[in-house]
Short mmCIF file of C-alpha atoms in Angstrom, two decimals:
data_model
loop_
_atom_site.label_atom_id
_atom_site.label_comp_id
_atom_site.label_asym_id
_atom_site.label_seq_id
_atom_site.Cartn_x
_atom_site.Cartn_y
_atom_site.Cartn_z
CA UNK A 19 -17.57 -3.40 -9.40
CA UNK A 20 -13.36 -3.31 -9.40
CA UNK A 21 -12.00 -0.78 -10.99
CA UNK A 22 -8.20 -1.64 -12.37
CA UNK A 23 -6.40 1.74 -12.30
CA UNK A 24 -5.64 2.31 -16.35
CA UNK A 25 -1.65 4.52 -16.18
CA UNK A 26 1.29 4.45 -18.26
CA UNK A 27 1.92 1.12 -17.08
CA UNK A 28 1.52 -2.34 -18.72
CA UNK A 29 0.09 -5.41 -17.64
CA UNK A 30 -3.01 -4.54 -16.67
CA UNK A 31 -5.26 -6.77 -19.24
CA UNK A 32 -3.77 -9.99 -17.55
CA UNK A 33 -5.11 -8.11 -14.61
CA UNK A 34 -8.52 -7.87 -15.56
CA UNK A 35 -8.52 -11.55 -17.25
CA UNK A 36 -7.67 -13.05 -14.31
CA UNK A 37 -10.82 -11.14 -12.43
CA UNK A 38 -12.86 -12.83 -15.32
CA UNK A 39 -12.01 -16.18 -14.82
CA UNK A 40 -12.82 -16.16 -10.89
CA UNK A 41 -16.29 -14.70 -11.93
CA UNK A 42 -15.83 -10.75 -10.97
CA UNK A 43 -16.17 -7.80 -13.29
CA UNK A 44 -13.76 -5.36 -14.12
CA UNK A 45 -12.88 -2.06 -15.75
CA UNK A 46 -9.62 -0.78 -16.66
CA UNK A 47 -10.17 3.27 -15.95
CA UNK A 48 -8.53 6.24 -15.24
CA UNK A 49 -12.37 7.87 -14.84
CA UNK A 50 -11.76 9.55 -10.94
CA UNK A 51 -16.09 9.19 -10.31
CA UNK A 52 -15.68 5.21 -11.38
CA UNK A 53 -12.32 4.33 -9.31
CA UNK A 54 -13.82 6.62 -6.19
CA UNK A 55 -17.36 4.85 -6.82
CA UNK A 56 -15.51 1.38 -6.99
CA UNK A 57 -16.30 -1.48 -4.59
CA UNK A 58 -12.38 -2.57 -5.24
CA UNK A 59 -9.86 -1.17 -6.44
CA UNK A 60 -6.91 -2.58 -7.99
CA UNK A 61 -3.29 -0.68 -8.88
CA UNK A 62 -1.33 -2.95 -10.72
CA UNK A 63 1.96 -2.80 -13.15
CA UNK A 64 5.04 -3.23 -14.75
CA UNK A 65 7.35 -0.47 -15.64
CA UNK A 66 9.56 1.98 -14.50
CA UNK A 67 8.99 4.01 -10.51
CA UNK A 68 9.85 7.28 -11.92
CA UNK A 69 8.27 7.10 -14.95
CA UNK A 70 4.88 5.95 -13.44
CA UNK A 71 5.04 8.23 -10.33
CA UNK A 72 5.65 11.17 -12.97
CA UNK A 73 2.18 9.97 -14.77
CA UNK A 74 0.53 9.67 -11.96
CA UNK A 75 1.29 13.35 -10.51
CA UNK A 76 0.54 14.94 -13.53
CA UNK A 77 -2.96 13.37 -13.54
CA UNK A 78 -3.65 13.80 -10.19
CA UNK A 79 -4.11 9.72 -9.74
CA UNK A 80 -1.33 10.23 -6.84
CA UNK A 81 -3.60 12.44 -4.83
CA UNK A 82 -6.88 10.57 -5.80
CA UNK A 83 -5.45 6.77 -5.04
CA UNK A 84 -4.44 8.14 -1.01
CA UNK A 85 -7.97 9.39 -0.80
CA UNK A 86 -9.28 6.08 -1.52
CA UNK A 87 -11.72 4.28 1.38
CA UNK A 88 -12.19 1.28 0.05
CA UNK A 89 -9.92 -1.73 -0.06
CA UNK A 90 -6.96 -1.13 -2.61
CA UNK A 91 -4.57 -4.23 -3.89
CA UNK A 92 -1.31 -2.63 -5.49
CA UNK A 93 0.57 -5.77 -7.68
CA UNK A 94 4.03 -5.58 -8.59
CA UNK A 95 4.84 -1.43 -9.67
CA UNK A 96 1.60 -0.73 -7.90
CA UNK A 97 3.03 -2.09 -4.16
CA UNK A 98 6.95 -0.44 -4.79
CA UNK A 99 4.51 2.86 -5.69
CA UNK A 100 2.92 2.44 -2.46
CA UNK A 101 5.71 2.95 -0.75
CA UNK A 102 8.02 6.32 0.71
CA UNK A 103 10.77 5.70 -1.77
CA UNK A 104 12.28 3.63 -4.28
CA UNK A 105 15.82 3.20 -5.77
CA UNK A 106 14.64 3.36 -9.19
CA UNK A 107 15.19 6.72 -10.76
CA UNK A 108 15.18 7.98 -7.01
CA UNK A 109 11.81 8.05 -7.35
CA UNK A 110 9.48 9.63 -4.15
CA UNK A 111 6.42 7.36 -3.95
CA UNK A 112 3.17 7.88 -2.13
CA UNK A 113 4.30 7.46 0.96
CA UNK A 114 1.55 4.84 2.23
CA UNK A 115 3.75 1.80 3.33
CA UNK A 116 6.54 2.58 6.16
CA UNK A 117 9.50 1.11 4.07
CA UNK A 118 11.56 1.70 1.07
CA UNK A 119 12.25 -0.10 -2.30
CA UNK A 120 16.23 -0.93 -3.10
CA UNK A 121 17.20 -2.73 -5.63
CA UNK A 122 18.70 -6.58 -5.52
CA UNK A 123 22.29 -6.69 -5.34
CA UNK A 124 24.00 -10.12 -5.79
CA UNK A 125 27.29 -11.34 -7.53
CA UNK A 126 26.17 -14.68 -7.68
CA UNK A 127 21.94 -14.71 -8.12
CA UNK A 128 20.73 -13.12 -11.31
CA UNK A 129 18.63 -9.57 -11.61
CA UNK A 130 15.54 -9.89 -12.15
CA UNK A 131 14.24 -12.27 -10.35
CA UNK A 132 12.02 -14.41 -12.89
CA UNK A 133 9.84 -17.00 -12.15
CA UNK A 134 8.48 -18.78 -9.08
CA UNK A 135 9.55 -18.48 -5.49
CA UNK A 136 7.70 -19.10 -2.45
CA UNK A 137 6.15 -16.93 0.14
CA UNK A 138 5.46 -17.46 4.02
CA UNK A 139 4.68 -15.30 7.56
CA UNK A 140 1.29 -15.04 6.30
CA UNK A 141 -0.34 -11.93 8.36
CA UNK A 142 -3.34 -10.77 6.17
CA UNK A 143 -7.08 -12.06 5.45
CA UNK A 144 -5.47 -11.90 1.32
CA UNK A 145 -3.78 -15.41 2.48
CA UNK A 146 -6.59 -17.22 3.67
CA UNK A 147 -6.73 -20.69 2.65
CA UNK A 148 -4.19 -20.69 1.36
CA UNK A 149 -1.22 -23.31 1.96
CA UNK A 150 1.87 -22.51 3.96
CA UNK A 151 5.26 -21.68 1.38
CA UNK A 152 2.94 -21.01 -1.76
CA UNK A 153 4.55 -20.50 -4.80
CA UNK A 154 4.02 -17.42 -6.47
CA UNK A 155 5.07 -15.87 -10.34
CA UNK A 156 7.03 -13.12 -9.76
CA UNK A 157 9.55 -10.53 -12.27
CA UNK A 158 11.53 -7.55 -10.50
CA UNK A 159 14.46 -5.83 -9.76
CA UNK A 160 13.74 -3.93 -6.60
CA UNK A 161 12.18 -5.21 -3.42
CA UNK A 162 10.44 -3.65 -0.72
CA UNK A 163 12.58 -4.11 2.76
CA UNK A 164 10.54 -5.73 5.49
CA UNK A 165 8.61 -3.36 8.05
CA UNK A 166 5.98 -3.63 10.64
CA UNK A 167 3.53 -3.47 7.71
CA UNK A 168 4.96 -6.95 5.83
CA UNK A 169 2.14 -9.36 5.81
CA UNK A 170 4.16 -11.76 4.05
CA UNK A 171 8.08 -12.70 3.24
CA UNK A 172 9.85 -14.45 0.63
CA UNK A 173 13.41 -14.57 0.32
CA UNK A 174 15.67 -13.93 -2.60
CA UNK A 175 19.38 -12.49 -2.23
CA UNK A 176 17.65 -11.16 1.40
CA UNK A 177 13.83 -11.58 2.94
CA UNK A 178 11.89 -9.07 1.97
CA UNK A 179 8.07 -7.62 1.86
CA UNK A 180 6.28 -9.99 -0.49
CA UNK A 181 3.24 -8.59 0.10
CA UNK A 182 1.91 -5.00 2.74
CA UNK A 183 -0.67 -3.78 4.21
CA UNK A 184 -2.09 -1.05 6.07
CA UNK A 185 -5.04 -0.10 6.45
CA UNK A 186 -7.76 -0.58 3.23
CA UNK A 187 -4.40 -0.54 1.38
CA UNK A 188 -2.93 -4.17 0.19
CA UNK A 189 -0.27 -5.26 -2.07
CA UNK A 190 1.46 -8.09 -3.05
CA UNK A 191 5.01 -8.15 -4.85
CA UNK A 192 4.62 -10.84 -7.11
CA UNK A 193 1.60 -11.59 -9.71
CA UNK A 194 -1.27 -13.10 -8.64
CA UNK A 195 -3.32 -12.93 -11.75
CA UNK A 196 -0.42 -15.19 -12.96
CA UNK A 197 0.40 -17.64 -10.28
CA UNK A 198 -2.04 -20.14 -11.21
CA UNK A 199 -4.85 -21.25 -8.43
CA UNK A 200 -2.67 -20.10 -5.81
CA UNK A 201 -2.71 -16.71 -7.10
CA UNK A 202 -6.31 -16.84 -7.97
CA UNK A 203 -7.25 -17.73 -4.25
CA UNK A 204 -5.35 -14.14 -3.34
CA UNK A 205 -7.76 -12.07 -5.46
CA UNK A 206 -10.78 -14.04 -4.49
CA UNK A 207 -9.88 -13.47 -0.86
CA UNK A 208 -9.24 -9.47 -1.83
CA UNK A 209 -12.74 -9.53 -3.38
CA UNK A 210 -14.55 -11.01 -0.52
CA UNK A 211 -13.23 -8.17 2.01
CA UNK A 212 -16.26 -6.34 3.11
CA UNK B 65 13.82 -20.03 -3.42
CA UNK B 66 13.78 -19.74 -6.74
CA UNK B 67 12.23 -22.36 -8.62
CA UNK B 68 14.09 -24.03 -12.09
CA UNK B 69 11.43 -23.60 -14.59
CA UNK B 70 9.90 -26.35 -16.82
CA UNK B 71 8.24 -24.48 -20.18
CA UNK B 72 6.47 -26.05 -22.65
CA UNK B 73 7.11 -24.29 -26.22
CA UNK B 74 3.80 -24.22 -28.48
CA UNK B 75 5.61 -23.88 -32.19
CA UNK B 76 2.02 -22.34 -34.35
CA UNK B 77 1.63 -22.23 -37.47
CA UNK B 78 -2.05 -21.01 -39.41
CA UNK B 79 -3.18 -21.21 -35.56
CA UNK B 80 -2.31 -24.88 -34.91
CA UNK B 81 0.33 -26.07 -32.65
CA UNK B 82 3.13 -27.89 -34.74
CA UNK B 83 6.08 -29.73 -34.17
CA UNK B 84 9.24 -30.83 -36.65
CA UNK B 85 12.93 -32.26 -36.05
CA UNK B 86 15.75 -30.44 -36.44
CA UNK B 87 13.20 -27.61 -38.18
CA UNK B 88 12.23 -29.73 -40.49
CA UNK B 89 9.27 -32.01 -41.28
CA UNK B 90 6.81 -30.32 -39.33
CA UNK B 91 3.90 -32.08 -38.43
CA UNK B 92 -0.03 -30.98 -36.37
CA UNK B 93 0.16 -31.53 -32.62
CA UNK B 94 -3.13 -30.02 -31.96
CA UNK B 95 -5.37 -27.14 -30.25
CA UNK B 96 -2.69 -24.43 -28.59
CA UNK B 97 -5.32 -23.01 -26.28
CA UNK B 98 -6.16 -26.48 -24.82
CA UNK B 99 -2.59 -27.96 -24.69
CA UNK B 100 -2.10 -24.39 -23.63
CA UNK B 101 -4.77 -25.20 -20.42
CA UNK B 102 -3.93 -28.58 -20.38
CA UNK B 103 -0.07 -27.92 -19.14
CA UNK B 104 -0.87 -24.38 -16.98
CA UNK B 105 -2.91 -27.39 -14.89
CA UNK B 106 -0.19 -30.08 -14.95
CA UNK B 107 2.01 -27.30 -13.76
CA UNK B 108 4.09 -25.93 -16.39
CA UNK B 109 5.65 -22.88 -14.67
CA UNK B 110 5.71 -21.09 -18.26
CA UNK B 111 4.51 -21.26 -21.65
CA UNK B 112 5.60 -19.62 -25.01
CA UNK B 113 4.19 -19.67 -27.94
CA UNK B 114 6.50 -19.29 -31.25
CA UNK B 115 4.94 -18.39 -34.14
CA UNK B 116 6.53 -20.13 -36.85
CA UNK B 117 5.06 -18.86 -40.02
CA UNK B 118 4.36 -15.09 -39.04
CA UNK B 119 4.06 -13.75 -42.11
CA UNK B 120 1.87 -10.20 -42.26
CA UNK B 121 -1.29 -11.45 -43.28
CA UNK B 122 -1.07 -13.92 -40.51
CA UNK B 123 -0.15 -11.57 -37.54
CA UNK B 124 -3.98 -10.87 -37.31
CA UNK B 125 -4.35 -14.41 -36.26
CA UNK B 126 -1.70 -14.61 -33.47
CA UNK B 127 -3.04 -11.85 -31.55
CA UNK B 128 -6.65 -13.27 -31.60
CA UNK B 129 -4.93 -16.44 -30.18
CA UNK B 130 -3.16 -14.13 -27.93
CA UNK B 131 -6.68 -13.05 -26.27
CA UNK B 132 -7.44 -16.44 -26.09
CA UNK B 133 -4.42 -17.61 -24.40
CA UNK B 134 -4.57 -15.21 -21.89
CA UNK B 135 -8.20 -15.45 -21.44
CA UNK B 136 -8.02 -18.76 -20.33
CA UNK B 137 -4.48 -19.48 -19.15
CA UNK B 138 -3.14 -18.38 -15.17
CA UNK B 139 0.72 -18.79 -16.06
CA UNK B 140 2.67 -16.27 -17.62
CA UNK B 141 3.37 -16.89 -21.32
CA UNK B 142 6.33 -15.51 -24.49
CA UNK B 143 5.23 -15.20 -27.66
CA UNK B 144 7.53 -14.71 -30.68
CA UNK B 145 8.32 -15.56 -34.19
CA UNK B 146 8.40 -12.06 -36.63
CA UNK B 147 8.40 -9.83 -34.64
CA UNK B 148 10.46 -7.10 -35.83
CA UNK B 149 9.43 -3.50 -34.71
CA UNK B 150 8.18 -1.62 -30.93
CA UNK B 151 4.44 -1.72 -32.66
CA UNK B 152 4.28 -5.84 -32.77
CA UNK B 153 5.68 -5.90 -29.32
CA UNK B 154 2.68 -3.38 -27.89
CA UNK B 155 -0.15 -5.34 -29.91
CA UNK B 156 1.12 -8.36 -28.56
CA UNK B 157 1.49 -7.10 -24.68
CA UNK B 158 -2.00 -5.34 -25.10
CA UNK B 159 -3.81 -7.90 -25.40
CA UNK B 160 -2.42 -10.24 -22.56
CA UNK B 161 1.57 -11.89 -23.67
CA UNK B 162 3.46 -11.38 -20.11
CA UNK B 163 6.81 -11.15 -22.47
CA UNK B 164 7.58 -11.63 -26.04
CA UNK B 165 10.85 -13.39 -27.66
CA UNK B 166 13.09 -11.35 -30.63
CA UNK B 167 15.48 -13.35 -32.67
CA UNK B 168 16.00 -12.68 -36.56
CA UNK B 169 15.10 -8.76 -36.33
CA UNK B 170 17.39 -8.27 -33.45
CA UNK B 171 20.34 -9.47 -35.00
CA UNK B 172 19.55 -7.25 -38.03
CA UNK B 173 18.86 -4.29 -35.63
CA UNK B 174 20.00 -4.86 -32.08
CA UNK B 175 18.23 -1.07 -31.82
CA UNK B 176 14.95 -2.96 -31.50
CA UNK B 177 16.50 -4.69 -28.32
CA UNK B 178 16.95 -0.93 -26.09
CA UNK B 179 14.18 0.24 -27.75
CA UNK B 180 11.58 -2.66 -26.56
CA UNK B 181 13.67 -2.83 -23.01
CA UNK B 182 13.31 1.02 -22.59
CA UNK B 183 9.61 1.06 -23.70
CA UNK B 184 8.40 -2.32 -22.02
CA UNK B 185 10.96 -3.09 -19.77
CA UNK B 186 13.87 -5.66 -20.00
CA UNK B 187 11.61 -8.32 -17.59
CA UNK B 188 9.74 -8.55 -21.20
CA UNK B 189 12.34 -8.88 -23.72
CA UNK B 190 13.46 -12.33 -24.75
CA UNK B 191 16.54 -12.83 -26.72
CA UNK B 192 15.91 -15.81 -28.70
CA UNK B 193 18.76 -17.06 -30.41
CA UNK B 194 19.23 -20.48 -32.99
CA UNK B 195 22.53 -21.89 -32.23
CA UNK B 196 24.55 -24.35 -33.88
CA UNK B 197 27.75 -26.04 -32.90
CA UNK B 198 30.43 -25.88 -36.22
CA UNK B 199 33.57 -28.19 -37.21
CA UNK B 200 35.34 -25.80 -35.12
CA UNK B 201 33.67 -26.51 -32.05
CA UNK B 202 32.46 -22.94 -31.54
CA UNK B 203 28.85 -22.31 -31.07
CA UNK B 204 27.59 -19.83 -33.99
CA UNK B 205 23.98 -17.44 -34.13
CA UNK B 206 21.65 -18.97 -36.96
CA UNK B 207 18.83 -16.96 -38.04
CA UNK B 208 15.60 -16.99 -39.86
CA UNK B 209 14.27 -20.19 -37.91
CA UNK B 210 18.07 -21.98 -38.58
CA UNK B 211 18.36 -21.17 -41.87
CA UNK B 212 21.15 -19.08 -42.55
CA UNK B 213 24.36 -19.05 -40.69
CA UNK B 214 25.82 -16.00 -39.79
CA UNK B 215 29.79 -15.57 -38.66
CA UNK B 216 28.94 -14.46 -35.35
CA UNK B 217 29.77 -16.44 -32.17
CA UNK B 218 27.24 -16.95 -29.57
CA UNK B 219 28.59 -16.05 -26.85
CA UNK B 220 29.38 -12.60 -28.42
CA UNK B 221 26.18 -11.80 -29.41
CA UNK B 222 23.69 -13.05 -26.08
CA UNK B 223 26.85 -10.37 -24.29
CA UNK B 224 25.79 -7.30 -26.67
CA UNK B 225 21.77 -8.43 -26.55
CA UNK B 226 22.11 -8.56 -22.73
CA UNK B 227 24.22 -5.25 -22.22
CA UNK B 228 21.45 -3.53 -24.56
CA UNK B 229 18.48 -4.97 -22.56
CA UNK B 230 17.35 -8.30 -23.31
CA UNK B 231 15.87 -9.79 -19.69
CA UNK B 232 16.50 -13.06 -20.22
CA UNK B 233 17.88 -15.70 -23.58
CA UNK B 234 16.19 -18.57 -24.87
CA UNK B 235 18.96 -20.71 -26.29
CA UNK B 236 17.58 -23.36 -28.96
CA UNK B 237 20.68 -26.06 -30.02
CA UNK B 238 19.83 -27.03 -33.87
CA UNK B 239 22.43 -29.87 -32.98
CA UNK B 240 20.30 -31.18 -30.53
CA UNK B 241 16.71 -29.97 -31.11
CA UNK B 242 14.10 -32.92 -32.36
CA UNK B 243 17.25 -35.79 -31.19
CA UNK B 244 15.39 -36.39 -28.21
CA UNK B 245 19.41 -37.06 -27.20
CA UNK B 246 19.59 -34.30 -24.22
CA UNK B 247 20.47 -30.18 -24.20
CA UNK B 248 23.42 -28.72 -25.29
CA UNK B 249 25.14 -28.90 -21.56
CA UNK B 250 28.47 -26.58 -22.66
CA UNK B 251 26.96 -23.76 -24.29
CA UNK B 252 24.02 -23.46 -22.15
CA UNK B 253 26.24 -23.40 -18.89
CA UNK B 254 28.75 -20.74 -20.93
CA UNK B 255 25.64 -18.45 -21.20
CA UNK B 256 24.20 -19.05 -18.16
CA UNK B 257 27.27 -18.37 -16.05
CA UNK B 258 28.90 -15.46 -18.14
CA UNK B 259 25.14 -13.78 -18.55
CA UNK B 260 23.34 -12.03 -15.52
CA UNK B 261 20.14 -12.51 -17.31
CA UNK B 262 17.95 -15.94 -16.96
CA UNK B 263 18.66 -19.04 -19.44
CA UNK B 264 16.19 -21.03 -21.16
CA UNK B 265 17.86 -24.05 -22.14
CA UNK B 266 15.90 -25.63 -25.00
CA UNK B 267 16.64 -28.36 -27.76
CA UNK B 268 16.94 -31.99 -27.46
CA UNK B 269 15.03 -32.72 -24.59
CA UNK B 270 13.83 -36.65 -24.58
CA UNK B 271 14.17 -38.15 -21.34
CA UNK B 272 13.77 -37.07 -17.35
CA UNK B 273 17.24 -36.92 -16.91
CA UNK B 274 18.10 -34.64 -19.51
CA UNK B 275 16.20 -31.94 -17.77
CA UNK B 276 18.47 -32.77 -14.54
CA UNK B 277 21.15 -32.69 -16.12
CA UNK B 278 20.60 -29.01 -18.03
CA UNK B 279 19.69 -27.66 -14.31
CA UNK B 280 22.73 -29.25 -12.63
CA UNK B 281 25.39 -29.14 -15.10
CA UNK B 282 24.18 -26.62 -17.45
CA UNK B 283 22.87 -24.10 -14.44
CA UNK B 284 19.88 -23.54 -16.66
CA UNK B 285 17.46 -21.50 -14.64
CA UNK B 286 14.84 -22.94 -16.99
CA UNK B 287 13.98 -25.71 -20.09
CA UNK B 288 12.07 -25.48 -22.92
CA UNK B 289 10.56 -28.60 -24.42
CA UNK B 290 8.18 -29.33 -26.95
CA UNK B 291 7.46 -32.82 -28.42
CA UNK B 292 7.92 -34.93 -25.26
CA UNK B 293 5.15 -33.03 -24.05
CA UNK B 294 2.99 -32.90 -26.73
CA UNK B 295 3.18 -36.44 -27.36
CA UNK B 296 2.92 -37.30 -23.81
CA UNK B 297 6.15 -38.85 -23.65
CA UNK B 298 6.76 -36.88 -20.37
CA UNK B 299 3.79 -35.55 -18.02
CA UNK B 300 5.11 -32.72 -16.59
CA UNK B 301 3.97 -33.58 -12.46
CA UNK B 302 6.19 -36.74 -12.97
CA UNK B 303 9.00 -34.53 -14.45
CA UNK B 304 8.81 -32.05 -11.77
CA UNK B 305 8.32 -34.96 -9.38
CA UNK B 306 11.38 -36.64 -10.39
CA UNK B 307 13.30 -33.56 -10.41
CA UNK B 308 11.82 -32.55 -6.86
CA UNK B 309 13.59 -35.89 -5.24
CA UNK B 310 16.60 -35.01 -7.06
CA UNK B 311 17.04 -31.77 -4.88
CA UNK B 312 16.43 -29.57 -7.70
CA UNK B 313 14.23 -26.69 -6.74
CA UNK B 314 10.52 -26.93 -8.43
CA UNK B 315 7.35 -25.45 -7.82
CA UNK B 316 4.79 -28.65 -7.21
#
C-alpha cells in the first residue's frame, strides 16, 4: 500500500490518479500508523516552502517523514522540502538532500517555468527504461542547485537537480503523474523498489 | 529546453465538447473525455477545458467531468468558464484540474486574481482574456464570452492581472478565432514580450504554418486550437513533426 502524504498542499489527487491508472493503490493520509506502516510513500505538492514547512512542524509530519525506512518519492514542493534550505520565505527545510533551493533569475526566460523540458545524467533505478532526454511536465519558480546527490539534470536559465536521492529518499522536480507515459514509467519504477 | 506548447481547447457545453466561429453558431464535436484521451496520446502537451455555458445548476456537471478528466488523462489540464469566487477554484483543483482560467469575474474583481494566486499559487491562475482589434487599431478586453466591449486596452489590463498574480494569459483574438486565417501575430508578441508570465496564443488557427508562425514571430510560448483538431484537419504528431524540422522546440 502507498500512502500519499495528505498537508496543506495541493495537487495531491492527480497524485493518487495517476497511481490508479498504472494499477497501484493509494491513500491520501496524514494518519502517522498508515504512512509509517506504508510499503511507499509519496510527498508530493504545490504551494508555498514556508507555508508547508510551517504545517508540517506543527503536526509533527517534519519529524515523522525523516524517520521514514521505506522508500520515499518527494514531487515538486515535496523534493525543494527535502532539502536544507530554500529561498522561498527563507524557509529551513528538512535537511535530507545536501543542497539548497534558489529561485530562477533571468531577464530574458520567463518565471515559472511551465511546461515541458527535458531531463538527462540519469543516476537512479527511478529512470530505468526509460529513454535518454525525456520530456517531463514541470511548473516552478525555485530549483534545487546540483550536488553529489542529483540523479538527474535538466537545464533552464542554469542545470539544476531535476530529480535527488539519498538513501530510501527520492524526488523528482517536475510531475510525473503528469508527464504522460514517460512520467508513468518513473512511478512504476518507484513502486517496484524492494 | 523548454518546449513551445501545442493545447487543444475542449469548449463544453451540457457536458459535450462544442465548437462555433467567431462565438457564434456553435455546433457538437463530441465526447470531451475521449477527445480528451485521444489528444493526451497524440501528444498534446496541454489540454483545457472551457466551460461555455456554466451556469449554477450546471457547475455540478463540470466537476464530475473534472474527475473524469483527470481520472483518465496523464497531461496537465485548465478548466474555466464562470468561475467567479476562491470556492469554484478549490472544487475544481480538488478533484484533479492542474490550473483553472478566470476571465469575466476578474475584470469585475481583479481581487479574485491575488486572492486565487495567494491561496493556490500563481502556477494555477490563468488570465483568460477575449480580445478584439477596433477601428483604431488598438487591441481592447471583451468580456462575457465576447459579448460586451469594455474601454480597456489589453495590454493594460494582462500588466495589472500579471502584477496581481495571474501565472500565465490565454489570449483568444475574436478577429481571428473560427477564420481558420492564422493568430493574431502583433498582440500576441506585445504580451508575450512585455509580460514575464507564459502566453497562450489562441484564435484563428487553420493551417501548420500558422502555429510556426505564432512561435516565431509572435514568441508564443504556447497555442491553443480547437476545430482543426477536432475535425481532424491537423493531427497533432504531424503538427509537432512539422514544427520539430522547423527548429522550433517540441516535445515528440
Amino acid at each position: 500500500m502507498i500512502a500519499i502524504i495528505k498537508y496543506n498542499a495541493g495537487n495531491v489527487q492527480s497524485v493518487q490518479y495517476a497511481l490508479q491508472r498504472i494499477g497501484a493503490t493509494a491513500v491520501v493520509t496524514d494518519d502517522f500508523d498508515i504512512i509509517r506502516k506504508a510499503d511507499k510513500v509519496i510527498f508530493p505538492g504545490v504551494g508555498h516552502a514556508q507555508s508547508a514547512m510551517q504545517y508540517l512542524r506543527e503536526k509533527g509530519l517534519d519529524q515523522l517523514l525523516l524517520s521514514l525506512q521505506q522508500p520515499v518519492l518527494g514531487i515538486c514542493l515535496g523534493l525543494q522540502l527535502m532539502c536544507k534550505h530554500s529561498e522561498e520565505g527563507n524557509t529551513d527545510c528538512l535537511g535530507i538532500f545536501d543542497t539548497d533551493v534558489k529561485l530562477f533569475s533571468s531577464a530574458e526566460l520567463k518565471v515559472p517555468q511551465i511546461g515541458w523540458n527535458n531531463i538527462y545524467s540519469y543516476k537512479s533505478v527511478l529512470f530505468n527504461g526509460l529513454s535518454e532526454q525525456a520530456f517531463m511536465y514541470t511548473v516552478h519558480s525555485y530549483y534545487a542547485a546540483l550536488c553529489n546527490e542529483t540523479v538527474a539534470m535538466t537545464d533552464y536559465i542554469v542545470p539544476f537537480s531535476a530529480a535527488l536521492q539519498k538513501d530510501n529518499f527520492y524526488a523528482v522536480q517536475f510531475h510525473p503523474e503528469k508527464s504522460g507515459t514517460a512520467g508513468e514509467t518513473i512511478l512504476k519504477n518507484f513502486i517496484q523498489i524492494p | 529546453m523548454l518546449t513551445k506548447r501545442i493545447i487543444p481547447c475542449l469548449d463544453i457545453r451540457d457536458g459535450r465538447t462544442v465548437k462555433g466561429v467567431n462565438f457564434e453558431n456553435i455546433r457538437d464535436a463530441g465526447d470531451p473525455v475521449e477527445l480528451a484521451l485521444l489528444y493526451s496520446q497524440q501528444g498534446a502537451d496541454e489540454l483545457v477545458f472551457l466551460d461555455i455555458t456554466a451556469t449554477v445548476e450546471k457547475r455540478k456537471t463540470l466537476v464530475e467531468l473534472v474527475k473524469r478528466i483527470a481520472a483518465n488523462i496523464n497531461i496537465p489540464f485548465t478548466v474555466g468558464g464562470g468561475i467567479s469566487t476562491v470556492e469554484d477554484v478549490a472544487i475544481l483543483l480538488q478533484h484533479g484540474a492542474d490550473k483553472v482560467s478566470v476571465n469575466t469575474a476578474a475584470f469585475k474583481n481583479p481581487e479574485l486574481i491575488a486572492d486565487l494566486s495567494n491561496r493556490f499559487g500563481s502556477q494555477c491562475v490563468v488570465l483568460a482574456i477575449d480580445t478584439k482589434k477596433e477601428a483604431d487599431g488598438e487591441w481592447y478586453v471583451y468580456l462575457n464570452g465576447g459579448r460586451t466591449k469594455t474601454d480597456t486596452k489589453t495590454i493594460d489590463w494582462a500588466r495589472q492581472a500579471v502584477a496581481l498574480g495571474a501565472g500565465e494569459i490565454l489570449l483568444t483574438s475574436m478577429n481571428n478565432d473560427g477564420t481558420k486565417a492564422g493568430f493574431a501575430v502583433d498582440i500576441t508578441l506585445l504580451l508575450s514580450t512585455a509580460l514575464p508570465v507564459p502566453v497562450i496564443a489562441s484564435g484563428g488557427a487553420g493551417t501548420m504554418e500558422h502555429f510556426k508562425e505564432i512561435f516565431l514571430e509572435g514568441s508564443a510560448d504556447a497555442a491553443l486550437a480547437a476545430s482543426i483538431f477536432h475535425y481532424k484537419e491537423i493531427g497533432i504528431p504531424e503538427l509537432k513533426q512539422y514544427l520539430s524540422a522547423q527548429d522550433i522546440s517540441i516535445r515528440l
